[in-house]
Structures are given as structure tokens and as C-alpha cells.
Amino acid sequence: MSETLVGVDVGTTGVKAVAIALTGEVVASAEEGYPLSTPHPGWSEQDPEDWLEASERALSRLGVTPRAVGYSGQMHGLVALDGSGRPLRPAILWNDQRTAAECAEIEERVGLERLIALTGNRALPGFTAPKLLWLRRHEPDVYERISRVTLPKDFVRLRLTEDWAVDAADASGTLLFDVEHRRWSDEVLAALELPSEWLPPVHESTEIAGAGDQQAAALGVGVIEPGAVSVVLGTSGVVFAALPGYAHDAEARVHAFCHAVPGTWEAMGVMLNAAGSLRWFRDAFAPGTSYDELTSDAERWPPDAEGLLFLPYLQGERTPHADPDARAAFAGLTVRHDRGALVRAVLEGVAYALRDSLELLRALGVEPVAGRVSGGGARSRLWLEIVATVLPNDAWARTYEEGYARYRALYPALREVGGR
Ligand code: XUL
């Protein structure tokens, strides 16, 4: 068989592995799923051993002996390891919302302005650093046994190859990283009293390293320099722009991270449930129904579905509200609405939420010339059409404006009644 390269993505729903020939054709692909547990409201955990076993199964199903393997993975997840490289507890994932108090503590200890100056970002519950502080406060016996800390894909790589490393792109999402200078931030580590020995050596993605899934997805759709933006309809929803140089939003409303292209940066807005919203809807109201069936029901409804709105904050929200207590809602229901209308509202609500990120990127000076969409949701023609309508690249082409304005009004209106 001809020589191959293999890519492994350690995602939230499963591992995806692909083998490509050196000429670029896809030779084989495999996907292996695993569960996600929510032991308390707002918590989101996975067993790192599940990632490892799924990766091994997916790799062996490819049936190739690759020349090299590259890794990408869900970002921000905390994997705390003991002295022999075993996880001390389940990983705390990117969409976990338990750390509001620790985020406040970090912004207090470092100072919000200084934190943004040092890391390009503010403390958000999904990021890695607040999870370490949470462990220190709530599981001190675990915390005391930590010997190393890794991100999800780096755990898999460590166990498969014994190589302990991280790339600047994925490290950016820890809040312990000096994104502008592409190295761990001694000042943040000291302010949080976290030992730097826990953290792996940092490489650029083009060395033997890898990338966070969002930077890898952007590379995959050719977003390596300013121009087109990468739009991801995965479990999370992302609008991602390559930047001409290091820049961050003064209030850190979008994330400023290193890109996987050495010496370049990116800015992105991340919503927690894009395709995740549709999966939730299917599992809750139409178990066993295919996504195709659901989206063809939705096609029978006109844009706006007679005024029905969906707010996709099923697990709180990151961009634009940074609010772990935000809640989801359907608003504007009438007796005429059926399942298809609800699905249409979900697809549109997610597109409006992505539009929020796009507007914040524009405020940072990003001038997108096109959007390139990837992720499971991109399989739906209808969803692509809705996203293309709601995220236009020039002001005069905007339609759906009234729906977006009503969508924007919903979160503040519901905030008072929507909290826990
Ligand atoms: C990015 C983020 C998510 C995960 C999803 O900041 O949190 O997109 O990477 O896997």
C-alpha cells in the first residue's frame, strides 16, 4: 500500500481518524464515539481512557501504517495526571461551567486588565486555569497528587508515544499562556500559585505537536491568513479569523489565540452548542430520527418560522455573554408550530448566535471576504443556506435583520427569569 499520513481528532462526541495518501486523497476514515457525563448541572466530563481506547480502535480500523500521525482535539479540557501518567479524575471539558467563582478569583488575583494584557483573554469557565483552582478548592486530595497537566489530544499522544508536549495554539486556551510571546506566562502562574513544572514544553504546530481543533479546522478550510473566516458547526459553533498580527479585544469579548501557522494569531468567538443544539433537540424530542428527516421537516417552513425564535444557551454561553447561567428558550410558539418549525428555529438561532461572534470580530477590525463552513452541521444544505443568509459579508446584503434584532432582545429579556 502507498504511504499515508494520519490525522486524529479527539472530539467531544468521538475520535475521528483519517488516512490520506501523500498526494492528498483520503484513503480511509473511521469514527469511534464515547459518552459524556454531566454528574451535576453545568458539569461536563469525560474519561480520558475512553479517548485513548477510541483512538486505538479508530487507528486500527484505518488499516494503514502511517508515516506520521497528527493530532487535533477539543480545547481547554483539564486532564490532571499522577506521577505515572494516569488521570487522577475524569477530564473537565471545555463546555463545563462549574468555575464561575474561580474565574472571579483569577480576575481578582491578576487584575482583569493585566490578565487581558498578559494572556489576550479574560477568565472564562471553559478555560483550563479556573479548573485547576476549582480542584484545589474542592478536591484538594486530587490536587495534591497532580504531577502533570495536559490537554485532551496531548493526553492521547502522551499515552501513544510517551511524548509530552503542547502546541502554542492549544496552549493559548489554558489562560496560563502568554499568547503574544507564545510561551507560558510566569506572571500568571505565580499569581495563581500554580507550578510551572506541571506544564509541558511548547512547540509550534508544524513541529511534532498538533493543534486545537479550531485552529486545525481553520487550516483544513484554508484559513491561514486574513480573508475568509472559518465557521464551524460542530458541537460548539465558532467564527474564526486569522489575524494580520497579534491583537486582542480590549474587553476580551472574543478569544485571542495563537494560530497553528507559526508566528501568526487568530481571534474567534465560540458558542457552546451549535450542532450540539440540534443533537439535544433530537435526543430530547425525536430520538432515533435522522438529522436529514429533521431538516427536511424544517424546510417546509419559511424563514423565521412565523416568528418562532430559539436561544441556544443550553449550557450557559461563552461568546458573546460570558454567562454560565444563561439559559436556552423557544419564544413565540403558536398552535401552528410543529416539529419542523422548532428545528428551523434551532438552525436559525444557532446562525444568529454565530452572527454575534462575527459582529465582535468585525469590531476587532476583521473584514471577512467569505465564510468556509466545516463540522457535522455543514452536511445540511438548509443550515448552510441559513448561515450564509445570517452571516453576510457585506452590510447591504443583509436579510433576516428583523429576526436578528428580535433574537438580540431575547437574552436580556429572559435573563431576569432564566437564572438558576
Ligand atoms: C474552542 C472550544 C471548542 C472546543 C470544541 O475554544 O472551546 O470549540 O474546542 O471541541
PDB file of N, CA and C and ligand atoms in Angstrom, residues 9-12 73-76 94-95 126-127 170 173 212-214 232 235-238 255 257 268-272 318, ligand 1:
ATOM      1  N   ASP A   9      -8.548  13.361  15.381  1.00  0.00           N
ATOM      2  CA  ASP A   9      -9.187  14.453  16.123  1.00  0.00           C
ATOM      3  C   ASP A   9      -9.908  13.882  17.341  1.00  0.00           C
ATOM      4  N   VAL A  10      -9.471  14.323  18.530  1.00  0.00           N
ATOM      5  CA  VAL A  10     -10.099  13.865  19.776  1.00  0.00           C
ATOM      6  C   VAL A  10     -11.227  14.852  20.095  1.00  0.00           C
ATOM      7  N   GLY A  11     -12.426  14.553  19.577  1.00  0.00           N
ATOM      8  CA  GLY A  11     -13.544  15.486  19.680  1.00  0.00           C
ATOM      9  C   GLY A  11     -14.372  15.260  20.937  1.00  0.00           C
ATOM     10  N   THR A  12     -15.512  15.932  20.990  1.00  0.00           N
ATOM     11  CA  THR A  12     -16.378  15.831  22.156  1.00  0.00           C
ATOM     12  C   THR A  12     -17.310  14.634  22.042  1.00  0.00           C
ATOM     13  N   GLY A  73      -7.694  18.345  18.694  1.00  0.00           N
ATOM     14  CA  GLY A  73      -8.638  17.899  19.712  1.00  0.00           C
ATOM     15  C   GLY A  73      -9.408  19.029  20.335  1.00  0.00           C
ATOM     16  N   GLN A  74     -10.468  18.629  21.044  1.00  0.00           N
ATOM     17  CA  GLN A  74     -11.254  19.591  21.816  1.00  0.00           C
ATOM     18  C   GLN A  74     -10.280  20.374  22.704  1.00  0.00           C
ATOM     19  N   MET A  75     -10.499  21.660  22.798  1.00  0.00           N
ATOM     20  CA  MET A  75      -9.554  22.516  23.516  1.00  0.00           C
ATOM     21  C   MET A  75      -9.943  22.654  24.993  1.00  0.00           C
ATOM     22  N   HIS A  76      -9.034  23.199  25.775  1.00  0.00           N
ATOM     23  CA  HIS A  76      -9.282  23.682  27.151  1.00  0.00           C
ATOM     24  C   HIS A  76      -9.475  22.620  28.224  1.00  0.00           C
ATOM     25  N   TRP A  94     -14.246  21.571  27.997  1.00  0.00           N
ATOM     26  CA  TRP A  94     -14.353  22.950  27.520  1.00  0.00           C
ATOM     27  C   TRP A  94     -15.737  23.552  27.751  1.00  0.00           C
ATOM     28  N   ASN A  95     -16.762  22.678  27.812  1.00  0.00           N
ATOM     29  CA  ASN A  95     -18.122  23.215  27.961  1.00  0.00           C
ATOM     30  C   ASN A  95     -18.633  23.062  29.389  1.00  0.00           C
ATOM     31  N   GLY A 126     -14.864  27.821  30.752  1.00  0.00           N
ATOM     32  CA  GLY A 126     -14.399  26.679  29.964  1.00  0.00           C
ATOM     33  C   GLY A 126     -12.883  26.534  29.936  1.00  0.00           C
ATOM     34  N   PHE A 127     -12.155  27.612  30.213  1.00  0.00           N
ATOM     35  CA  PHE A 127     -10.697  27.567  30.076  1.00  0.00           C
ATOM     36  C   PHE A 127     -10.073  26.688  31.167  1.00  0.00           C
ATOM     37  N   ASP A 170      -3.049  25.328  21.011  1.00  0.00           N
ATOM     38  CA  ASP A 170      -3.911  24.735  22.036  1.00  0.00           C
ATOM     39  C   ASP A 170      -3.578  25.308  23.417  1.00  0.00           C
ATOM     40  N   GLY A 173      -5.468  28.347  25.007  1.00  0.00           N
ATOM     41  CA  GLY A 173      -6.778  28.228  25.655  1.00  0.00           C
ATOM     42  C   GLY A 173      -6.708  27.832  27.115  1.00  0.00           C
ATOM     43  N   GLY A 212      -5.134  22.823  18.443  1.00  0.00           N
ATOM     44  CA  GLY A 212      -6.503  22.749  18.927  1.00  0.00           C
ATOM     45  C   GLY A 212      -7.427  22.505  17.741  1.00  0.00           C
ATOM     46  N   ASP A 213      -8.605  21.936  18.021  1.00  0.00           N
ATOM     47  CA  ASP A 213      -9.463  21.576  16.880  1.00  0.00           C
ATOM     48  C   ASP A 213      -9.874  22.789  16.053  1.00  0.00           C
ATOM     49  N   GLN A 214     -10.028  23.944  16.693  1.00  0.00           N
ATOM     50  CA  GLN A 214     -10.477  25.102  15.911  1.00  0.00           C
ATOM     51  C   GLN A 214      -9.389  25.615  14.974  1.00  0.00           C
ATOM     52  N   VAL A 232     -17.522  27.044  12.121  1.00  0.00           N
ATOM     53  CA  VAL A 232     -17.634  25.619  12.470  1.00  0.00           C
ATOM     54  C   VAL A 232     -18.993  25.344  13.084  1.00  0.00           C
ATOM     55  N   THR A 235     -20.131  20.409  17.668  1.00  0.00           N
ATOM     56  CA  THR A 235     -20.852  20.515  18.931  1.00  0.00           C
ATOM     57  C   THR A 235     -20.861  21.984  19.316  1.00  0.00           C
ATOM     58  N   SER A 236     -19.686  22.613  19.313  1.00  0.00           N
ATOM     59  CA  SER A 236     -19.621  24.068  19.512  1.00  0.00           C
ATOM     60  C   SER A 236     -19.771  24.768  18.163  1.00  0.00           C
ATOM     61  N   GLY A 237     -20.015  26.063  18.214  1.00  0.00           N
ATOM     62  CA  GLY A 237     -20.102  26.861  16.991  1.00  0.00           C
ATOM     63  C   GLY A 237     -19.067  27.962  17.057  1.00  0.00           C
ATOM     64  N   VAL A 238     -18.335  28.148  15.969  1.00  0.00           N
ATOM     65  CA  VAL A 238     -17.185  29.047  16.016  1.00  0.00           C
ATOM     66  C   VAL A 238     -17.139  29.920  14.768  1.00  0.00           C
ATOM     67  N   HIS A 255     -11.911  35.501  21.787  1.00  0.00           N
ATOM     68  CA  HIS A 255     -10.633  34.965  22.241  1.00  0.00           C
ATOM     69  C   HIS A 255      -9.508  35.386  21.297  1.00  0.00           C
ATOM     70  N   PHE A 257      -5.941  33.951  20.318  1.00  0.00           N
ATOM     71  CA  PHE A 257      -5.117  32.751  20.484  1.00  0.00           C
ATOM     72  C   PHE A 257      -4.030  32.717  19.402  1.00  0.00           C
ATOM     73  N   MET A 268     -11.356  34.435  17.766  1.00  0.00           N
ATOM     74  CA  MET A 268     -12.584  33.684  17.489  1.00  0.00           C
ATOM     75  C   MET A 268     -13.628  33.874  18.582  1.00  0.00           C
ATOM     76  N   GLY A 269     -14.874  33.750  18.147  1.00  0.00           N
ATOM     77  CA  GLY A 269     -15.991  33.685  19.074  1.00  0.00           C
ATOM     78  C   GLY A 269     -16.476  32.249  19.111  1.00  0.00           C
ATOM     79  N   VAL A 270     -16.791  31.773  20.308  1.00  0.00           N
ATOM     80  CA  VAL A 270     -17.191  30.363  20.460  1.00  0.00           C
ATOM     81  C   VAL A 270     -18.516  30.278  21.216  1.00  0.00           C
ATOM     82  N   MET A 271     -19.503  29.684  20.579  1.00  0.00           N
ATOM     83  CA  MET A 271     -20.755  29.360  21.270  1.00  0.00           C
ATOM     84  C   MET A 271     -20.714  27.881  21.650  1.00  0.00           C
ATOM     85  N   LEU A 272     -21.359  27.534  22.740  1.00  0.00           N
ATOM     86  CA  LEU A 272     -21.159  26.186  23.272  1.00  0.00           C
ATOM     87  C   LEU A 272     -21.984  25.105  22.560  1.00  0.00           C
ATOM     88  N   ARG A 318     -20.662  31.172  26.212  1.00  0.00           N
ATOM     89  CA  ARG A 318     -19.354  31.827  26.243  1.00  0.00           C
ATOM     90  C   ARG A 318     -19.447  33.135  25.462  1.00  0.00           C
TER      91      ARG A 318
HETATM   92  C1  XUL B   1     -12.839  26.359  21.398  1.00  0.00           C
HETATM   93  C2  XUL B   1     -13.746  25.455  22.155  1.00  0.00           C
HETATM   94  C3  XUL B   1     -14.491  24.422  21.430  1.00  0.00           C
HETATM   95  C4  XUL B   1     -13.815  23.111  21.530  1.00  0.00           C
HETATM   96  C5  XUL B   1     -14.669  22.101  20.826  1.00  0.00           C
HETATM   97  O1  XUL B   1     -12.411  27.426  22.167  1.00  0.00           O
HETATM   98  O2  XUL B   1     -13.886  25.503  23.332  1.00  0.00           O
HETATM   99  O3  XUL B   1     -14.667  24.777  20.097  1.00  0.00           O
HETATM  100  O4  XUL B   1     -12.522  23.212  21.036  1.00  0.00           O
HETATM  101  O5  XUL B   1     -14.058  20.933  20.617  1.00  0.00           O
END
